[in-house]
Short mmCIF file of C-alpha atoms and ligand atoms in Angstrom, two decimals:
data_model
loop_
_atom_site.label_atom_id
_atom_site.label_comp_id
_atom_site.label_asym_id
_atom_site.label_seq_id
_atom_site.Cartn_x
_atom_site.Cartn_y
_atom_site.Cartn_z
CA UNK A 1151 44.15 -18.25 11.35
CA UNK A 1152 43.39 -14.54 11.78
CA UNK A 1153 45.29 -13.25 14.80
CA UNK A 1154 46.01 -9.59 14.08
CA UNK A 1155 44.07 -7.86 16.96
CA UNK A 1156 43.15 -4.75 14.98
CA UNK A 1157 41.93 -6.84 12.07
CA UNK A 1158 39.85 -8.90 14.51
CA UNK A 1159 38.27 -5.74 16.00
CA UNK A 1160 37.55 -4.43 12.52
CA UNK A 1161 35.96 -7.72 11.46
CA UNK A 1162 33.96 -7.95 14.68
CA UNK A 1163 32.49 -4.47 14.21
CA UNK A 1164 31.90 -4.85 10.46
CA UNK A 1165 28.31 -4.10 9.30
CA UNK A 1166 28.12 -7.56 7.74
CA UNK A 1167 28.07 -11.14 9.05
CA UNK A 1168 31.49 -12.69 8.47
CA UNK A 1169 32.66 -16.21 9.32
CA UNK A 1170 35.40 -18.67 8.53
CA UNK A 1171 35.23 -22.46 8.95
CA UNK A 1172 38.23 -24.73 8.36
CA UNK A 1173 39.07 -28.35 7.94
CA UNK A 1174 37.10 -31.35 6.72
CA UNK A 1175 34.67 -30.93 9.67
CA UNK A 1176 34.33 -27.22 9.04
CA UNK A 1177 35.30 -26.01 12.51
CA UNK A 1178 34.46 -22.37 13.20
CA UNK A 1179 37.63 -20.35 13.14
CA UNK A 1180 35.92 -16.99 13.45
CA UNK A 1181 32.41 -15.55 13.50
CA UNK A 1182 32.06 -11.81 13.99
CA UNK A 1183 29.45 -10.16 16.23
CA UNK A 1184 26.84 -9.91 13.50
CA UNK A 1185 27.23 -13.56 12.54
CA UNK A 1186 26.96 -14.71 16.15
CA UNK A 1187 23.81 -12.59 16.54
CA UNK A 1188 22.17 -14.48 13.66
CA UNK A 1189 22.66 -17.70 15.60
CA UNK A 1190 21.42 -16.39 18.94
CA UNK A 1191 24.84 -15.42 20.29
CA UNK A 1192 25.96 -19.02 20.95
CA UNK A 1193 29.70 -19.77 21.25
CA UNK A 1194 30.84 -21.05 17.87
CA UNK A 1195 34.64 -20.91 17.59
CA UNK A 1196 36.27 -24.33 17.91
CA UNK A 1197 33.01 -26.21 17.32
CA UNK A 1198 32.08 -27.92 14.06
CA UNK A 1199 29.42 -26.73 11.66
CA UNK A 1200 27.42 -29.92 12.30
CA UNK A 1201 27.45 -29.25 16.08
CA UNK A 1202 26.22 -25.70 15.70
CA UNK A 1203 23.78 -25.73 12.81
CA UNK A 1204 20.86 -28.18 12.43
CA UNK A 1205 20.58 -30.55 9.45
CA UNK A 1206 17.95 -28.42 7.74
CA UNK A 1207 20.04 -25.27 7.93
CA UNK A 1208 20.45 -23.80 4.44
CA UNK A 1209 23.55 -21.97 5.64
CA UNK A 1210 25.12 -25.29 6.62
CA UNK A 1211 24.29 -26.86 3.25
CA UNK A 1212 25.73 -23.91 1.34
CA UNK A 1213 29.00 -23.89 3.32
CA UNK A 1214 29.36 -27.69 3.00
CA UNK A 1215 28.69 -27.40 -0.74
CA UNK A 1216 31.41 -24.77 -1.18
CA UNK A 1217 33.93 -26.99 0.67
CA UNK A 1218 32.94 -30.04 -1.37
CA UNK A 1219 32.85 -28.40 -4.82
CA UNK A 1220 35.52 -25.75 -4.30
CA UNK A 1221 33.25 -23.24 -6.06
CA UNK A 1222 32.11 -19.90 -4.63
CA UNK A 1223 28.43 -19.37 -3.93
CA UNK A 1224 26.88 -15.92 -4.29
CA UNK A 1225 23.27 -14.85 -3.85
CA UNK A 1226 21.27 -11.65 -3.86
CA UNK A 1227 18.41 -11.14 -1.39
CA UNK A 1228 18.60 -14.80 -0.47
CA UNK A 1229 16.01 -15.92 2.08
CA UNK A 1230 17.36 -17.80 5.12
CA UNK A 1231 15.75 -18.89 8.36
CA UNK A 1232 17.68 -17.56 11.32
CA UNK A 1233 17.50 -18.22 15.06
CA UNK A 1234 18.26 -14.76 16.44
CA UNK A 1235 17.26 -15.53 20.03
CA UNK A 1236 18.88 -18.97 20.18
CA UNK A 1237 15.52 -20.43 21.25
CA UNK A 1238 14.59 -22.23 18.06
CA UNK A 1239 11.99 -19.53 17.24
CA UNK A 1240 13.02 -19.07 13.63
CA UNK A 1241 12.64 -15.88 11.67
CA UNK A 1242 12.83 -15.10 7.98
CA UNK A 1243 15.76 -12.96 6.95
CA UNK A 1244 17.22 -11.89 3.60
CA UNK A 1245 20.90 -11.63 2.74
CA UNK A 1246 23.21 -10.54 -0.02
CA UNK A 1247 26.04 -12.96 0.47
CA UNK A 1248 29.10 -14.72 -0.85
CA UNK A 1249 30.68 -17.96 0.36
CA UNK A 1250 34.24 -18.27 -0.87
CA UNK A 1251 36.43 -21.41 -0.77
CA UNK A 1252 39.73 -20.84 1.08
CA UNK A 1253 42.76 -22.57 -0.46
CA UNK A 1254 45.98 -23.77 1.13
CA UNK A 1255 48.58 -25.55 -1.01
CA UNK A 1256 46.15 -25.78 -3.92
CA UNK A 1257 43.41 -27.58 -1.97
CA UNK A 1258 40.23 -26.21 -0.41
CA UNK A 1259 40.70 -26.12 3.33
CA UNK A 1260 37.91 -23.85 4.47
CA UNK A 1261 35.08 -21.46 3.66
CA UNK A 1262 34.78 -17.71 4.16
CA UNK A 1263 31.25 -16.28 4.33
CA UNK A 1264 30.37 -12.62 3.96
CA UNK A 1265 26.69 -11.76 4.32
CA UNK A 1266 24.89 -8.41 4.44
CA UNK A 1267 21.51 -8.52 6.11
CA UNK A 1268 19.05 -6.81 3.73
CA UNK A 1269 15.87 -7.92 5.52
CA UNK A 1270 14.64 -4.38 6.22
CA UNK A 1271 15.04 -3.35 2.58
CA UNK A 1272 13.40 -6.53 1.26
CA UNK A 1273 10.44 -6.25 3.64
CA UNK A 1274 10.01 -2.57 2.77
CA UNK A 1275 10.01 -3.47 -0.92
CA UNK A 1276 7.48 -6.25 -0.32
CA UNK A 1277 5.24 -3.80 1.55
CA UNK A 1278 5.42 -1.38 -1.37
CA UNK A 1279 4.61 -4.22 -3.78
CA UNK A 1280 1.63 -5.32 -1.67
CA UNK A 1281 0.38 -1.73 -1.49
CA UNK A 1282 0.78 -1.39 -5.27
CA UNK A 1283 -1.19 -4.61 -5.85
CA UNK A 1284 -3.95 -3.44 -3.49
CA UNK A 1285 -4.03 -0.12 -5.26
CA UNK A 1286 -4.33 -1.84 -8.64
CA UNK A 1287 -7.22 -3.95 -7.31
CA UNK A 1288 -8.89 -0.83 -5.92
CA UNK A 1289 -8.56 0.92 -9.28
CA UNK A 1290 -9.96 -2.17 -11.07
CA UNK A 1291 -12.85 -2.30 -8.58
CA UNK A 1292 -13.53 1.40 -9.13
CA UNK A 1293 -13.54 0.97 -12.92
CA UNK A 1294 -15.84 -2.03 -12.65
CA UNK A 1295 -18.07 -0.05 -10.30
CA UNK A 1296 -18.20 2.93 -12.65
CA UNK A 1297 -19.27 0.66 -15.47
CA UNK A 1298 -21.95 -1.06 -13.33
CA UNK A 1299 -23.17 2.23 -11.87
CA UNK A 1300 -23.42 3.91 -15.28
CA UNK A 1301 -25.34 0.94 -16.59
CA UNK A 1302 -27.69 0.97 -13.59
CA UNK A 1303 -28.30 4.72 -13.92
CA UNK A 1304 -28.81 4.50 -17.64
CA UNK A 1305 -31.57 1.87 -17.44
CA UNK A 1306 -34.20 4.03 -15.63
CA UNK A 1307 -32.99 7.09 -17.53
CA UNK A 1308 -33.63 5.40 -20.89
CA UNK A 1309 -37.08 4.27 -19.74
CA UNK A 1310 -37.82 7.78 -18.47
CA UNK A 1311 -36.77 9.31 -21.78
CA UNK A 1312 -39.08 6.96 -23.68
CA UNK A 1313 -42.01 8.01 -21.49
CA UNK A 1314 -41.23 11.71 -22.03
CA UNK A 1315 -40.91 11.22 -25.79
CA UNK A 1316 -44.23 9.39 -25.91
CA UNK A 1317 -45.84 12.26 -23.98
CA UNK A 1318 -44.26 14.81 -26.34
CA UNK A 1319 -45.57 12.95 -29.39
CA UNK A 1320 -49.01 12.79 -27.83
CA UNK A 1321 -49.30 16.60 -27.37
CA UNK A 1322 -48.33 17.26 -30.99
CA UNK A 1323 -51.04 14.93 -32.29
CA UNK A 1324 -54.64 15.94 -33.14
CA UNK A 1325 -56.70 16.16 -29.90
CA UNK A 1326 -58.67 12.99 -30.64
CA UNK A 1327 -55.41 11.01 -31.02
CA UNK A 1328 -53.81 12.22 -27.82
CA UNK A 1329 -53.43 10.07 -24.69
CA UNK A 1330 -56.56 9.68 -22.64
CA UNK A 1331 -56.50 10.74 -18.98
CA UNK A 1332 -56.08 7.05 -18.09
CA UNK A 1333 -53.15 6.61 -20.48
CA UNK A 1334 -51.58 9.85 -19.24
CA UNK A 1335 -51.78 8.68 -15.62
CA UNK A 1336 -50.14 5.36 -16.54
CA UNK A 1337 -47.34 7.18 -18.40
CA UNK A 1338 -46.74 9.58 -15.51
CA UNK A 1339 -46.79 6.73 -12.99
CA UNK A 1340 -44.20 4.85 -15.04
CA UNK A 1341 -42.06 7.99 -15.32
CA UNK A 1342 -42.38 8.57 -11.59
CA UNK A 1343 -41.19 5.01 -10.86
CA UNK A 1344 -38.11 5.59 -13.00
CA UNK A 1345 -37.40 8.89 -11.22
CA UNK A 1346 -37.85 7.08 -7.88
CA UNK A 1347 -35.37 4.41 -8.99
CA UNK A 1348 -32.84 7.10 -9.97
CA UNK A 1349 -33.26 8.80 -6.61
CA UNK A 1350 -32.66 5.47 -4.81
CA UNK A 1351 -29.53 4.77 -6.83
CA UNK A 1352 -28.11 8.23 -6.21
CA UNK A 1353 -28.97 8.01 -2.51
CA UNK A 1354 -27.10 4.70 -2.29
CA UNK A 1355 -24.06 6.25 -3.98
CA UNK A 1356 -24.18 9.24 -1.63
CA UNK A 1357 -24.49 6.92 1.38
CA UNK A 1358 -21.44 4.97 0.30
CA UNK A 1359 -19.26 8.05 0.12
CA UNK A 1360 -20.65 9.32 3.45
CA UNK A 1361 -20.11 5.98 5.20
CA UNK A 1362 -16.60 5.73 3.82
CA UNK A 1363 -15.67 9.11 5.21
CA UNK A 1364 -16.65 8.40 8.77
CA UNK A 1365 -19.53 7.43 10.95
CA UNK A 1366 -23.04 8.46 10.05
CA UNK A 1367 -24.93 11.02 12.09
CA UNK A 1368 -27.58 9.38 14.20
CA UNK A 1369 -30.82 11.01 15.20
CA UNK A 1370 -31.94 8.91 18.16
CA UNK A 1371 -35.44 9.46 19.55
CA UNK A 1372 -38.06 7.63 21.58
CA UNK A 1373 -40.34 6.05 18.98
CA UNK A 1374 -42.84 3.25 18.54
CA UNK A 1375 -40.81 0.70 16.60
CA UNK A 1376 -43.91 -1.42 15.88
CA UNK A 1377 -45.62 1.55 14.21
CA UNK A 1378 -42.51 2.31 12.17
CA UNK A 1379 -42.18 -1.28 10.94
CA UNK A 1380 -45.90 -1.35 10.04
CA UNK A 1381 -45.48 1.89 8.06
CA UNK A 1382 -42.50 0.57 6.07
CA UNK A 1383 -44.36 -2.66 5.33
CA UNK A 1384 -47.41 -0.72 4.10
CA UNK A 1385 -45.20 1.36 1.82
CA UNK A 1386 -43.72 -1.78 0.26
CA UNK A 1387 -47.08 -3.48 -0.24
CA UNK A 1388 -47.75 -2.07 -3.73
CA UNK A 1389 -44.38 -3.06 -5.21
CA UNK A 1390 -44.57 -6.47 -3.53
CA UNK A 1391 -48.06 -6.95 -4.98
CA UNK A 1392 -46.85 -5.91 -8.44
CA UNK A 1393 -44.20 -8.64 -8.18
CA UNK A 1394 -46.84 -11.16 -7.07
CA UNK A 1395 -45.70 -11.39 -3.44
CA UNK A 1396 -48.00 -11.12 -0.45
CA UNK A 1397 -46.60 -9.27 2.56
CA UNK A 1398 -47.39 -10.44 6.09
CA UNK A 1399 -46.45 -8.53 9.23
CA UNK A 1400 -46.16 -10.21 12.61
CA UNK A 1401 -45.51 -7.65 15.33
CA UNK A 1402 -46.66 -6.62 18.80
CA UNK A 1403 -49.17 -3.73 18.80
CA UNK A 1404 -46.54 -1.38 20.17
CA UNK A 1405 -42.84 -1.44 21.10
CA UNK A 1406 -41.20 1.68 22.50
CA UNK A 1407 -37.54 2.08 21.59
CA UNK A 1408 -34.84 4.75 21.56
CA UNK A 1409 -33.46 4.39 18.04
CA UNK A 1410 -32.81 6.38 14.89
CA UNK A 1411 -36.12 5.69 13.14
CA UNK A 1412 -35.02 6.89 9.70
CA UNK A 1413 -32.04 4.53 9.72
CA UNK A 1414 -34.18 1.54 10.77
CA UNK A 1415 -36.60 2.56 8.02
CA UNK A 1416 -33.75 2.65 5.49
CA UNK A 1417 -32.44 -0.84 6.41
CA UNK A 1418 -35.90 -2.42 6.48
CA UNK A 1419 -36.88 -0.76 3.17
CA UNK A 1420 -33.74 -2.15 1.64
CA UNK A 1421 -34.31 -5.69 2.98
CA UNK A 1422 -37.90 -5.59 1.74
CA UNK A 1423 -36.91 -4.38 -1.70
CA UNK A 1424 -34.41 -7.27 -1.92
CA UNK A 1425 -37.07 -9.74 -0.72
CA UNK A 1426 -39.36 -8.48 -3.52
CA UNK A 1427 -36.57 -8.46 -6.12
CA UNK A 1428 -35.17 -11.91 -5.32
CA UNK A 1429 -38.38 -13.40 -3.90
CA UNK A 1430 -39.79 -14.99 -7.12
CA UNK A 1431 -43.24 -13.60 -6.32
CA UNK A 1432 -43.60 -15.88 -3.27
CA UNK A 1433 -44.91 -14.72 0.14
CA UNK A 1434 -42.77 -12.42 2.26
CA UNK A 1435 -43.00 -12.18 6.05
CA UNK A 1436 -41.74 -9.41 8.32
CA UNK A 1437 -41.48 -10.19 12.04
CA UNK A 1438 -40.75 -7.79 14.85
CA UNK A 1439 -39.88 -9.34 18.21
CA UNK A 1440 -38.39 -8.07 21.45
CA UNK A 1441 -36.02 -9.86 23.80
CA UNK A 1442 -37.20 -9.41 27.35
CA UNK A 1443 -35.13 -9.43 30.51
CA UNK A 1444 -37.72 -7.93 32.88
CA UNK A 1445 -38.00 -5.16 30.26
CA UNK A 1446 -37.29 -5.28 26.51
CA UNK A 1447 -33.55 -4.92 25.81
CA UNK A 1448 -33.16 -5.89 22.19
CA UNK A 1449 -35.47 -6.02 19.22
CA UNK A 1450 -35.12 -8.09 16.10
CA UNK A 1451 -36.71 -7.50 12.75
CA UNK A 1452 -36.62 -10.42 10.33
CA UNK A 1453 -37.52 -10.31 6.67
CA UNK A 1454 -38.13 -13.79 5.23
CA UNK A 1455 -38.77 -14.67 1.62
CA UNK A 1456 -39.11 -17.93 -0.28
CA UNK A 1457 -37.14 -16.81 -3.32
CA UNK A 1458 -33.88 -17.74 -5.03
CA UNK A 1459 -31.88 -17.84 -1.76
CA UNK A 1460 -28.12 -17.46 -1.33
CA UNK A 1461 -25.52 -20.24 -1.28
CA UNK A 1462 -23.69 -20.41 2.10
CA UNK A 1463 -20.32 -19.60 0.48
CA UNK A 1464 -21.75 -16.22 -0.59
CA UNK A 1465 -23.14 -15.24 2.83
CA UNK A 1466 -20.10 -13.24 3.94
CA UNK A 1467 -19.37 -11.74 0.54
CA UNK A 1468 -22.77 -10.17 -0.15
CA UNK A 1469 -22.29 -7.74 2.76
CA UNK A 1470 -19.19 -6.32 1.07
CA UNK A 1471 -19.30 -3.31 -1.21
CA UNK A 1472 -20.29 -4.05 -4.85
CA UNK A 1473 -20.54 -7.78 -4.14
CA UNK A 1474 -23.45 -9.63 -5.69
CA UNK A 1475 -24.38 -13.30 -5.90
CA UNK A 1476 -26.58 -12.98 -8.98
CA UNK A 1477 -25.86 -12.19 -12.59
CA UNK A 1478 -26.19 -8.65 -13.85
CA UNK A 1479 -28.29 -9.78 -16.81
CA UNK A 1480 -30.98 -11.28 -14.58
CA UNK A 1481 -31.15 -8.81 -11.70
CA UNK A 1482 -30.37 -5.09 -11.72
CA UNK A 1483 -28.48 -3.70 -8.73
CA UNK A 1484 -25.32 -2.02 -7.52
CA UNK A 1485 -24.42 -4.50 -4.78
CA UNK A 1486 -24.44 -1.70 -2.19
CA UNK A 1487 -27.69 -2.16 -0.26
CA UNK A 1488 -26.50 -4.84 2.16
CA UNK A 1489 -23.14 -3.13 2.72
CA UNK A 1490 -24.90 0.14 3.58
CA UNK A 1491 -27.47 -1.71 5.72
CA UNK A 1492 -24.84 -3.54 7.73
CA UNK A 1493 -22.80 -0.35 8.26
CA UNK A 1494 -25.95 1.32 9.57
CA UNK A 1495 -26.88 -1.68 11.76
CA UNK A 1496 -23.41 -1.65 13.30
CA UNK A 1497 -23.35 2.08 13.83
CA UNK A 1498 -26.57 1.84 15.85
CA UNK A 1499 -25.04 -0.92 17.98
CA UNK A 1500 -26.94 -3.73 16.28
CA UNK A 1501 -26.21 -6.35 13.65
CA UNK A 1502 -27.47 -7.64 10.33
CA UNK A 1503 -27.19 -11.34 9.52
CA UNK A 1504 -28.48 -13.78 6.93
CA UNK A 1505 -29.70 -17.38 6.97
CA UNK A 1506 -30.25 -18.91 3.56
CA UNK A 1507 -29.42 -21.58 1.04
CA UNK A 1508 -29.63 -21.69 -2.75
CA UNK A 1509 -33.21 -21.94 -3.92
CA UNK A 1510 -34.55 -22.04 -0.35
CA UNK A 1511 -35.41 -18.40 0.28
CA UNK A 1512 -33.57 -16.01 2.57
CA UNK A 1513 -34.05 -14.64 6.06
CA UNK A 1514 -32.30 -11.41 7.04
CA UNK A 1515 -32.31 -10.39 10.71
CA UNK A 1516 -31.66 -6.88 11.95
CA UNK A 1517 -31.10 -6.72 15.71
CA UNK A 1518 -31.21 -3.46 17.60
CA UNK A 1519 -30.47 -2.47 21.17
CA UNK A 1520 -33.49 -0.72 22.63
P1 LIG B 3069 -28.11 -5.54 -4.99
O1 LIG B 3069 -29.45 -6.08 -4.66
O2 LIG B 3069 -28.13 -4.17 -5.58
O3 LIG B 3069 -27.29 -6.49 -5.80
P2 LIG B 3069 -27.44 -5.80 -2.16
O4 LIG B 3069 -26.22 -5.34 -1.45
O5 LIG B 3069 -28.76 -5.40 -1.60
O6 LIG B 3069 -27.26 -5.32 -3.65
O7 LIG B 3069 -27.39 -7.38 -2.20
C1 LIG B 3069 -26.18 -8.04 -2.54
C2 LIG B 3069 -26.49 -9.40 -3.13
O8 LIG B 3069 -27.05 -10.25 -2.11
C3 LIG B 3069 -27.49 -9.41 -4.24
O9 LIG B 3069 -26.90 -9.11 -5.47
C4 LIG B 3069 -28.02 -10.84 -4.18
O10 LIG B 3069 -27.11 -11.71 -4.81
C5 LIG B 3069 -27.98 -11.14 -2.69
N1 LIG B 3069 -29.28 -10.96 -2.01
C6 LIG B 3069 -29.66 -9.93 -1.24
N2 LIG B 3069 -30.90 -10.12 -0.74
C7 LIG B 3069 -31.31 -11.32 -1.22
C8 LIG B 3069 -32.50 -12.11 -1.04
N3 LIG B 3069 -33.53 -11.70 -0.29
N4 LIG B 3069 -32.56 -13.31 -1.68
C9 LIG B 3069 -31.53 -13.74 -2.43
N5 LIG B 3069 -30.38 -13.05 -2.63
C10 LIG B 3069 -30.28 -11.86 -2.02
#
């Protein structure tokens, strides 16, 4: 029994949880302020361990084990569930602690526990570890991205170089062996397509860094959305045709809207280029519709294809940066178009969603407030 008053005050104020239980039933002989706080401040002294701690309590099992085996128990950063409010709402806590058997006349008669709460330190360390793991993943993603981006940039660059070399060879040949006007035009067209592809890739990369560093600037104006959609569709008609896809537009003759036309153009161009790329040469349809509540309030633009489609488990993922649901060997791409498009859709107060299944084509819907 500890009865020296100054020792009791010292123990009560100690920056560690200290307790003593005695006897075969392990009755609490003392529990200092910090120990009582771990158990919700309930009165403990005089009661048995079984009355005060539930069956599942690890603390109870440890103390009972020390009494039974007569061996000390020590642990570092040991996780325990505590009931700090006495309401049964348990919380995780971590302790450095020792449980020491107390002897009288050569037999174990009780258990002394000394525990330092290291929860704050452990949680801080876990936070640092989580941050380090996230950082490692970010570095891995960046490396992977650099490798994909270099590969993507290299492909049109290599093709461009071949065209230029062919043109160079042609000018050094005798006049009658040089490219005809027809051949020259074909070579220049091919070179122009590669340059266009490079510009698109670099624009996507620039957009990513812009979008990451804050909202995009919007240039909202009163425009005819129907005319804009028709213009984008016309622009895509040649590439769609080259891929074997027909392009159909279903839209009202005119639809006035206050939107950033260049951003709508960018999203629609992107959706159309995906529909052509993943559309297996099947028909593509673009629909523009307005939701009316006495006057038009929202517009939706859907781009539907009958191509390879997207499995439902990939629907969320493909809108993330660098995420793709196709193999790199079959389809070129950076995996940025849909991320950029959705960021733009959201920044203009709209949304971009997908409906699709593997092999069953895809339908992307851009909605816009008018
Ligand atoms: P990228 O086309 O460069 O890979 P995107 O961000 O535009 O990047 O698209 C992400 C992924 O979504 C694509 O890799 C592809 O797996 C899938 N996807 C996008 N559009 C379609 C579509 N119309 N049909 C099938 N899959 C598509």
